Structures are given as C-alpha cells and as structure tokens.
Amino acid sequence: MPLIENGHIVEDKYVRVSDEDALPEGVPVLVGVDRFLKEAEALKGRQAPVGVIWPNNRPIAEIAPYLGQLSLIALNFPIFRDGRAYSQARLLRERLGWTGPLRAIGNVLRDQFLLMQRSGFDQIEAVKEADAEAFDEAVHRYTVFYQPATDERPSLLRQRLGRTLTGAAR
C-alpha cells in the first residue's frame, strides 16, 4: 500500500512485526499494542525507532506514559464508517501533545483525506495508488472551514474575529 506523508508518496521505513516474530535489528518497527505494552520496558533500550498500532476501541489516554519512547503512532480505521480514530488523533495532538508522526491505517478512503489531515494525521496508508495520487486535490478541495481543527487553517469564525479585532484596533 502506498504511504502518503505530508502530501507526498514516500517509502515506508517501518517494518510491521507480528507479536510472534522476532524484532529485526537496526530498522524501525511497527508493533501491535499488546506486544508493545508487554515489552515496553525492553523496547526502551532498542537502538532503532519503535512505533505502535493503537486500536480504536482502546482509550487513547492509556498511551500517555509511553509517548516519550515512541517514534510513530498508527491509528486504525477498521471500516469506513467507524471514525473513532479521528477523535483519538485530535486527543493525541491537542490534549496529550503528540508532535510525532501520526499514521492512518486500515480502511482509508480518498474522501476522508481532508478530515484525516485536519484531525492531525500526517501519514496516510492509502488503499490504492490512484488514491495516493489524488491526495493533493482532496486536501485542497475546500478553503473555508466552520470547525476548528489541529491543522493551521483557521475556522471561518477565527477569520471573521481576526478581521473584526484588526478593524477595531485602528
């Protein structure tokens, strides 16, 4: 599957390792939450980056004590109509202060790219190559937003307040 990072198709440097397989030395790994929590102490001493696949049915606050040892968090979209990972992404960015890479995996569709980006995802594992190529168009389709989000684009209210405050200061 193609990996989109900040709008560009990139090579995935992380190797997904199942719970039963040995961790390869010297390469970034992406492990499941059960393995990560069981081996968290041992993984601290690892010389290569470690990422975790966090399921959307587990409270995201549980990851807080481990944020310092992670280099990537992947949130899962098991089916297209299950959006709990959007909430997890915003909580990670806004409340827990996660600034590292946040990856959307699973059933990721083209029409969700903009919301994923606005929710805080900077990596998206696209289902098809064509979807990855359409990323730029998808995230620039709209220029005005009513809701505030984790991205830098201001909401319509913030834009209007800015003009009002600037006009009042003259």
JSON list of C-alpha atoms in Angstrom, two decimals:
[
{"chain": "A", "resi": 1, "resn": "MET", "atom": "CA", "xyz": [0.00, 0.00, 0.00]},
{"chain": "A", "resi": 2, "resn": "PRO", "atom": "CA", "xyz": [1.30, 3.46, -0.82]},
{"chain": "A", "resi": 3, "resn": "LEU", "atom": "CA", "xyz": [2.19, 5.70, 2.12]},
{"chain": "A", "resi": 4, "resn": "ILE", "atom": "CA", "xyz": [1.39, 9.41, 1.91]},
{"chain": "A", "resi": 5, "resn": "GLU", "atom": "CA", "xyz": [3.37, 11.70, 4.19]},
{"chain": "A", "resi": 6, "resn": "ASN", "atom": "CA", "xyz": [2.65, 15.42, 4.20]},
{"chain": "A", "resi": 7, "resn": "GLY", "atom": "CA", "xyz": [1.11, 15.11, 0.74]},
{"chain": "A", "resi": 8, "resn": "HIS", "atom": "CA", "xyz": [3.82, 13.05, -0.94]},
{"chain": "A", "resi": 9, "resn": "ILE", "atom": "CA", "xyz": [4.12, 9.33, -1.65]},
{"chain": "A", "resi": 10, "resn": "VAL", "atom": "CA", "xyz": [7.08, 8.08, 0.40]},
{"chain": "A", "resi": 11, "resn": "GLU", "atom": "CA", "xyz": [8.74, 4.79, 1.19]},
{"chain": "A", "resi": 12, "resn": "ASP", "atom": "CA", "xyz": [7.57, 3.23, 4.43]},
{"chain": "A", "resi": 13, "resn": "LYS", "atom": "CA", "xyz": [10.68, 2.84, 6.60]},
{"chain": "A", "resi": 14, "resn": "TYR", "atom": "CA", "xyz": [8.82, 0.89, 9.27]},
{"chain": "A", "resi": 15, "resn": "VAL", "atom": "CA", "xyz": [8.59, -2.91, 9.22]},
{"chain": "A", "resi": 16, "resn": "ARG", "atom": "CA", "xyz": [5.41, -4.33, 10.69]},
{"chain": "A", "resi": 17, "resn": "VAL", "atom": "CA", "xyz": [6.24, -7.12, 13.08]},
{"chain": "A", "resi": 18, "resn": "SER", "atom": "CA", "xyz": [3.63, -9.54, 14.38]},
{"chain": "A", "resi": 19, "resn": "ASP", "atom": "CA", "xyz": [3.50, -10.50, 18.03]},
{"chain": "A", "resi": 20, "resn": "GLU", "atom": "CA", "xyz": [5.17, -13.85, 17.35]},
{"chain": "A", "resi": 21, "resn": "ASP", "atom": "CA", "xyz": [8.06, -12.70, 15.13]},
{"chain": "A", "resi": 22, "resn": "ALA", "atom": "CA", "xyz": [11.45, -11.55, 16.35]},
{"chain": "A", "resi": 23, "resn": "LEU", "atom": "CA", "xyz": [12.22, -7.86, 16.03]},
{"chain": "A", "resi": 24, "resn": "PRO", "atom": "CA", "xyz": [14.75, -7.13, 13.28]},
{"chain": "A", "resi": 25, "resn": "GLU", "atom": "CA", "xyz": [17.83, -5.28, 14.47]},
{"chain": "A", "resi": 26, "resn": "GLY", "atom": "CA", "xyz": [18.61, -1.76, 13.35]},
{"chain": "A", "resi": 27, "resn": "VAL", "atom": "CA", "xyz": [15.38, -0.99, 11.49]},
{"chain": "A", "resi": 28, "resn": "PRO", "atom": "CA", "xyz": [12.29, 0.94, 12.58]},
{"chain": "A", "resi": 29, "resn": "VAL", "atom": "CA", "xyz": [9.46, -1.40, 13.62]},
{"chain": "A", "resi": 30, "resn": "LEU", "atom": "CA", "xyz": [5.71, -1.03, 13.96]},
{"chain": "A", "resi": 31, "resn": "VAL", "atom": "CA", "xyz": [4.22, -3.40, 16.53]},
{"chain": "A", "resi": 32, "resn": "GLY", "atom": "CA", "xyz": [0.74, -4.09, 17.84]},
{"chain": "A", "resi": 33, "resn": "VAL", "atom": "CA", "xyz": [-0.44, -2.62, 21.11]},
{"chain": "A", "resi": 34, "resn": "ASP", "atom": "CA", "xyz": [-0.44, -5.93, 23.01]},
{"chain": "A", "resi": 35, "resn": "ARG", "atom": "CA", "xyz": [3.18, -6.62, 22.18]},
{"chain": "A", "resi": 36, "resn": "PHE", "atom": "CA", "xyz": [4.19, -3.04, 22.84]},
{"chain": "A", "resi": 37, "resn": "LEU", "atom": "CA", "xyz": [2.61, -2.93, 26.29]},
{"chain": "A", "resi": 38, "resn": "LYS", "atom": "CA", "xyz": [4.02, -6.35, 27.21]},
{"chain": "A", "resi": 39, "resn": "GLU", "atom": "CA", "xyz": [7.56, -5.44, 26.06]},
{"chain": "A", "resi": 40, "resn": "ALA", "atom": "CA", "xyz": [7.53, -1.67, 26.73]},
{"chain": "A", "resi": 41, "resn": "GLU", "atom": "CA", "xyz": [10.43, -1.78, 29.16]},
{"chain": "A", "resi": 42, "resn": "ALA", "atom": "CA", "xyz": [12.61, -3.89, 26.85]},
{"chain": "A", "resi": 43, "resn": "LEU", "atom": "CA", "xyz": [11.76, -1.71, 23.85]},
{"chain": "A", "resi": 44, "resn": "LYS", "atom": "CA", "xyz": [13.11, 1.38, 25.64]},
{"chain": "A", "resi": 45, "resn": "GLY", "atom": "CA", "xyz": [16.67, 0.14, 25.07]},
{"chain": "A", "resi": 46, "resn": "ARG", "atom": "CA", "xyz": [16.15, -0.59, 21.39]},
{"chain": "A", "resi": 47, "resn": "GLN", "atom": "CA", "xyz": [18.57, 1.27, 19.09]},
{"chain": "A", "resi": 48, "resn": "ALA", "atom": "CA", "xyz": [16.03, 1.72, 16.27]},
{"chain": "A", "resi": 49, "resn": "PRO", "atom": "CA", "xyz": [12.71, 3.60, 16.30]},
{"chain": "A", "resi": 50, "resn": "VAL", "atom": "CA", "xyz": [9.56, 1.88, 17.59]},
{"chain": "A", "resi": 51, "resn": "GLY", "atom": "CA", "xyz": [6.01, 2.64, 16.51]},
{"chain": "A", "resi": 52, "resn": "VAL", "atom": "CA", "xyz": [2.75, 1.21, 17.79]},
{"chain": "A", "resi": 53, "resn": "ILE", "atom": "CA", "xyz": [-0.55, 0.34, 16.13]},
{"chain": "A", "resi": 54, "resn": "TRP", "atom": "CA", "xyz": [-3.17, 1.61, 18.54]},
{"chain": "A", "resi": 55, "resn": "PRO", "atom": "CA", "xyz": [-6.68, 0.16, 18.09]},
{"chain": "A", "resi": 56, "resn": "ASN", "atom": "CA", "xyz": [-9.65, 2.50, 18.01]},
{"chain": "A", "resi": 57, "resn": "ASN", "atom": "CA", "xyz": [-11.51, 0.58, 20.72]},
{"chain": "A", "resi": 58, "resn": "ARG", "atom": "CA", "xyz": [-8.87, 1.30, 23.37]},
{"chain": "A", "resi": 59, "resn": "PRO", "atom": "CA", "xyz": [-8.76, 4.61, 25.31]},
{"chain": "A", "resi": 60, "resn": "ILE", "atom": "CA", "xyz": [-6.06, 6.81, 23.84]},
{"chain": "A", "resi": 61, "resn": "ALA", "atom": "CA", "xyz": [-5.17, 8.17, 27.30]},
{"chain": "A", "resi": 62, "resn": "GLU", "atom": "CA", "xyz": [-3.52, 4.80, 28.07]},
{"chain": "A", "resi": 63, "resn": "ILE", "atom": "CA", "xyz": [-0.72, 5.67, 25.65]},
{"chain": "A", "resi": 64, "resn": "ALA", "atom": "CA", "xyz": [0.31, 8.84, 27.53]},
{"chain": "A", "resi": 65, "resn": "PRO", "atom": "CA", "xyz": [3.05, 7.26, 29.71]},
{"chain": "A", "resi": 66, "resn": "TYR", "atom": "CA", "xyz": [4.73, 5.78, 26.62]},
{"chain": "A", "resi": 67, "resn": "LEU", "atom": "CA", "xyz": [4.75, 8.78, 24.27]},
{"chain": "A", "resi": 68, "resn": "GLY", "atom": "CA", "xyz": [8.39, 9.57, 25.00]},
{"chain": "A", "resi": 69, "resn": "GLN", "atom": "CA", "xyz": [9.61, 6.22, 23.72]},
{"chain": "A", "resi": 70, "resn": "LEU", "atom": "CA", "xyz": [7.51, 6.12, 20.53]},
{"chain": "A", "resi": 71, "resn": "SER", "atom": "CA", "xyz": [8.54, 7.44, 17.14]},
{"chain": "A", "resi": 72, "resn": "LEU", "atom": "CA", "xyz": [5.24, 6.71, 15.33]},
{"chain": "A", "resi": 73, "resn": "ILE", "atom": "CA", "xyz": [1.63, 6.07, 16.29]},
{"chain": "A", "resi": 74, "resn": "ALA", "atom": "CA", "xyz": [-0.66, 4.34, 13.80]},
{"chain": "A", "resi": 75, "resn": "LEU", "atom": "CA", "xyz": [-4.40, 4.59, 14.38]},
{"chain": "A", "resi": 76, "resn": "ASN", "atom": "CA", "xyz": [-6.72, 2.07, 12.78]},
{"chain": "A", "resi": 77, "resn": "PHE", "atom": "CA", "xyz": [-9.86, 2.61, 10.69]},
{"chain": "A", "resi": 78, "resn": "PRO", "atom": "CA", "xyz": [-11.29, -0.94, 10.62]},
{"chain": "A", "resi": 79, "resn": "ILE", "atom": "CA", "xyz": [-14.29, 0.06, 8.45]},
{"chain": "A", "resi": 80, "resn": "PHE", "atom": "CA", "xyz": [-15.06, 3.31, 6.66]},
{"chain": "A", "resi": 81, "resn": "ARG", "atom": "CA", "xyz": [-17.97, 4.25, 8.91]},
{"chain": "A", "resi": 82, "resn": "ASP", "atom": "CA", "xyz": [-16.00, 3.87, 12.15]},
{"chain": "A", "resi": 83, "resn": "GLY", "atom": "CA", "xyz": [-14.47, 7.26, 12.90]},
{"chain": "A", "resi": 84, "resn": "ARG", "atom": "CA", "xyz": [-13.16, 6.77, 16.43]},
{"chain": "A", "resi": 85, "resn": "ALA", "atom": "CA", "xyz": [-9.59, 7.20, 15.19]},
{"chain": "A", "resi": 86, "resn": "TYR", "atom": "CA", "xyz": [-10.40, 10.82, 14.26]},
{"chain": "A", "resi": 87, "resn": "SER", "atom": "CA", "xyz": [-11.18, 11.53, 17.91]},
{"chain": "A", "resi": 88, "resn": "GLN", "atom": "CA", "xyz": [-8.07, 9.66, 19.02]},
{"chain": "A", "resi": 89, "resn": "ALA", "atom": "CA", "xyz": [-5.95, 11.74, 16.64]},
{"chain": "A", "resi": 90, "resn": "ARG", "atom": "CA", "xyz": [-7.29, 15.04, 17.94]},
{"chain": "A", "resi": 91, "resn": "LEU", "atom": "CA", "xyz": [-6.85, 13.93, 21.55]},
{"chain": "A", "resi": 92, "resn": "LEU", "atom": "CA", "xyz": [-3.26, 12.88, 20.85]},
{"chain": "A", "resi": 93, "resn": "ARG", "atom": "CA", "xyz": [-2.43, 16.22, 19.24]},
{"chain": "A", "resi": 94, "resn": "GLU", "atom": "CA", "xyz": [-4.44, 18.62, 21.39]},
{"chain": "A", "resi": 95, "resn": "ARG", "atom": "CA", "xyz": [-4.53, 17.08, 24.87]},
{"chain": "A", "resi": 96, "resn": "LEU", "atom": "CA", "xyz": [-1.56, 14.75, 25.01]},
{"chain": "A", "resi": 97, "resn": "GLY", "atom": "CA", "xyz": [0.77, 17.00, 22.97]},
{"chain": "A", "resi": 98, "resn": "TRP", "atom": "CA", "xyz": [1.94, 14.34, 20.50]},
{"chain": "A", "resi": 99, "resn": "THR", "atom": "CA", "xyz": [4.06, 16.03, 17.83]},
{"chain": "A", "resi": 100, "resn": "GLY", "atom": "CA", "xyz": [5.49, 12.93, 16.17]},
{"chain": "A", "resi": 101, "resn": "PRO", "atom": "CA", "xyz": [4.18, 11.16, 13.09]},
{"chain": "A", "resi": 102, "resn": "LEU", "atom": "CA", "xyz": [0.57, 10.05, 13.26]},
{"chain": "A", "resi": 103, "resn": "ARG", "atom": "CA", "xyz": [-0.46, 7.46, 10.67]},
{"chain": "A", "resi": 104, "resn": "ALA", "atom": "CA", "xyz": [-3.94, 6.43, 9.48]},
{"chain": "A", "resi": 105, "resn": "ILE", "atom": "CA", "xyz": [-4.14, 2.74, 8.57]},
{"chain": "A", "resi": 106, "resn": "GLY", "atom": "CA", "xyz": [-6.87, 0.32, 7.61]},
{"chain": "A", "resi": 107, "resn": "ASN", "atom": "CA", "xyz": [-9.90, 1.20, 5.53]},
{"chain": "A", "resi": 108, "resn": "VAL", "atom": "CA", "xyz": [-8.71, 4.64, 4.44]},
{"chain": "A", "resi": 109, "resn": "LEU", "atom": "CA", "xyz": [-10.63, 6.20, 1.56]},
{"chain": "A", "resi": 110, "resn": "ARG", "atom": "CA", "xyz": [-9.94, 9.19, -0.67]},
{"chain": "A", "resi": 111, "resn": "ASP", "atom": "CA", "xyz": [-12.93, 11.19, 0.54]},
{"chain": "A", "resi": 112, "resn": "GLN", "atom": "CA", "xyz": [-11.56, 11.01, 4.11]},
{"chain": "A", "resi": 113, "resn": "PHE", "atom": "CA", "xyz": [-8.13, 12.50, 3.35]},
{"chain": "A", "resi": 114, "resn": "LEU", "atom": "CA", "xyz": [-9.06, 16.10, 4.18]},
{"chain": "A", "resi": 115, "resn": "LEU", "atom": "CA", "xyz": [-10.67, 15.22, 7.51]},
{"chain": "A", "resi": 116, "resn": "MET", "atom": "CA", "xyz": [-7.73, 12.99, 8.38]},
{"chain": "A", "resi": 117, "resn": "GLN", "atom": "CA", "xyz": [-5.29, 15.80, 7.72]},
{"chain": "A", "resi": 118, "resn": "ARG", "atom": "CA", "xyz": [-7.39, 18.29, 9.71]},
{"chain": "A", "resi": 119, "resn": "SER", "atom": "CA", "xyz": [-7.64, 15.80, 12.60]},
{"chain": "A", "resi": 120, "resn": "GLY", "atom": "CA", "xyz": [-3.87, 15.58, 12.92]},
{"chain": "A", "resi": 121, "resn": "PHE", "atom": "CA", "xyz": [-2.74, 12.73, 10.68]},
{"chain": "A", "resi": 122, "resn": "ASP", "atom": "CA", "xyz": [0.41, 13.45, 8.72]},
{"chain": "A", "resi": 123, "resn": "GLN", "atom": "CA", "xyz": [0.79, 9.94, 7.29]},
{"chain": "A", "resi": 124, "resn": "ILE", "atom": "CA", "xyz": [-1.93, 8.03, 5.48]},
{"chain": "A", "resi": 125, "resn": "GLU", "atom": "CA", "xyz": [-1.68, 4.47, 4.26]},
{"chain": "A", "resi": 126, "resn": "ALA", "atom": "CA", "xyz": [-3.76, 4.68, 1.08]},
{"chain": "A", "resi": 127, "resn": "VAL", "atom": "CA", "xyz": [-5.63, 1.65, -0.20]},
{"chain": "A", "resi": 128, "resn": "LYS", "atom": "CA", "xyz": [-4.82, 2.27, -3.89]},
{"chain": "A", "resi": 129, "resn": "GLU", "atom": "CA", "xyz": [-2.04, 4.03, -5.77]},
{"chain": "A", "resi": 130, "resn": "ALA", "atom": "CA", "xyz": [-4.62, 6.22, -7.51]},
{"chain": "A", "resi": 131, "resn": "ASP", "atom": "CA", "xyz": [-5.93, 7.39, -4.14]},
{"chain": "A", "resi": 132, "resn": "ALA", "atom": "CA", "xyz": [-2.45, 8.42, -3.10]},
{"chain": "A", "resi": 133, "resn": "GLU", "atom": "CA", "xyz": [-2.00, 10.38, -6.31]},
{"chain": "A", "resi": 134, "resn": "ALA", "atom": "CA", "xyz": [-5.30, 12.22, -5.63]},
{"chain": "A", "resi": 135, "resn": "PHE", "atom": "CA", "xyz": [-4.26, 13.35, -2.13]},
{"chain": "A", "resi": 136, "resn": "ASP", "atom": "CA", "xyz": [-3.28, 16.90, -3.06]},
{"chain": "A", "resi": 137, "resn": "GLU", "atom": "CA", "xyz": [-6.55, 17.57, -4.85]},
{"chain": "A", "resi": 138, "resn": "ALA", "atom": "CA", "xyz": [-8.55, 16.07, -1.99]},
{"chain": "A", "resi": 139, "resn": "VAL", "atom": "CA", "xyz": [-6.99, 18.21, 0.76]},
{"chain": "A", "resi": 140, "resn": "HIS", "atom": "CA", "xyz": [-7.22, 21.45, -1.24]},
{"chain": "A", "resi": 141, "resn": "ARG", "atom": "CA", "xyz": [-10.80, 21.00, -2.42]},
{"chain": "A", "resi": 142, "resn": "TYR", "atom": "CA", "xyz": [-12.19, 23.27, 0.33]},
{"chain": "A", "resi": 143, "resn": "THR", "atom": "CA", "xyz": [-10.74, 26.52, 1.58]},
{"chain": "A", "resi": 144, "resn": "VAL", "atom": "CA", "xyz": [-13.26, 27.60, 4.23]},
{"chain": "A", "resi": 145, "resn": "PHE", "atom": "CA", "xyz": [-13.97, 25.61, 7.38]},
{"chain": "A", "resi": 146, "resn": "TYR", "atom": "CA", "xyz": [-16.54, 26.10, 10.12]},
{"chain": "A", "resi": 147, "resn": "GLN", "atom": "CA", "xyz": [-14.93, 23.86, 12.72]},
{"chain": "A", "resi": 148, "resn": "PRO", "atom": "CA", "xyz": [-11.51, 24.47, 14.26]},
{"chain": "A", "resi": 149, "resn": "ALA", "atom": "CA", "xyz": [-9.07, 21.60, 13.85]},
{"chain": "A", "resi": 150, "resn": "THR", "atom": "CA", "xyz": [-5.49, 20.62, 14.60]},
{"chain": "A", "resi": 151, "resn": "ASP", "atom": "CA", "xyz": [-4.18, 21.91, 11.27]},
{"chain": "A", "resi": 152, "resn": "GLU", "atom": "CA", "xyz": [-3.11, 25.52, 10.84]},
{"chain": "A", "resi": 153, "resn": "ARG", "atom": "CA", "xyz": [-6.08, 26.60, 8.73]},
{"chain": "A", "resi": 154, "resn": "PRO", "atom": "CA", "xyz": [-8.30, 28.97, 10.71]},
{"chain": "A", "resi": 155, "resn": "SER", "atom": "CA", "xyz": [-12.03, 28.41, 11.00]},
{"chain": "A", "resi": 156, "resn": "LEU", "atom": "CA", "xyz": [-14.41, 30.92, 9.46]},
{"chain": "A", "resi": 157, "resn": "LEU", "atom": "CA", "xyz": [-15.17, 32.29, 12.92]},
{"chain": "A", "resi": 158, "resn": "ARG", "atom": "CA", "xyz": [-11.45, 32.87, 13.64]},
{"chain": "A", "resi": 159, "resn": "GLN", "atom": "CA", "xyz": [-11.07, 34.59, 10.27]},
{"chain": "A", "resi": 160, "resn": "ARG", "atom": "CA", "xyz": [-14.02, 36.89, 10.98]},
{"chain": "A", "resi": 161, "resn": "LEU", "atom": "CA", "xyz": [-12.88, 37.63, 14.53]},
{"chain": "A", "resi": 162, "resn": "GLY", "atom": "CA", "xyz": [-9.42, 38.46, 13.25]},
{"chain": "A", "resi": 163, "resn": "ARG", "atom": "CA", "xyz": [-10.83, 40.98, 10.81]},
{"chain": "A", "resi": 164, "resn": "THR", "atom": "CA", "xyz": [-13.12, 42.45, 13.46]},
{"chain": "A", "resi": 165, "resn": "LEU", "atom": "CA", "xyz": [-10.33, 42.77, 16.02]},
{"chain": "A", "resi": 166, "resn": "THR", "atom": "CA", "xyz": [-7.94, 44.20, 13.45]},
{"chain": "A", "resi": 167, "resn": "GLY", "atom": "CA", "xyz": [-10.60, 46.69, 12.27]},
{"chain": "A", "resi": 168, "resn": "ALA", "atom": "CA", "xyz": [-11.41, 47.70, 15.86]},
{"chain": "A", "resi": 169, "resn": "ALA", "atom": "CA", "xyz": [-7.76, 48.41, 16.66]},
{"chain": "A", "resi": 170, "resn": "ARG", "atom": "CA", "xyz": [-7.46, 51.13, 14.01]}
]
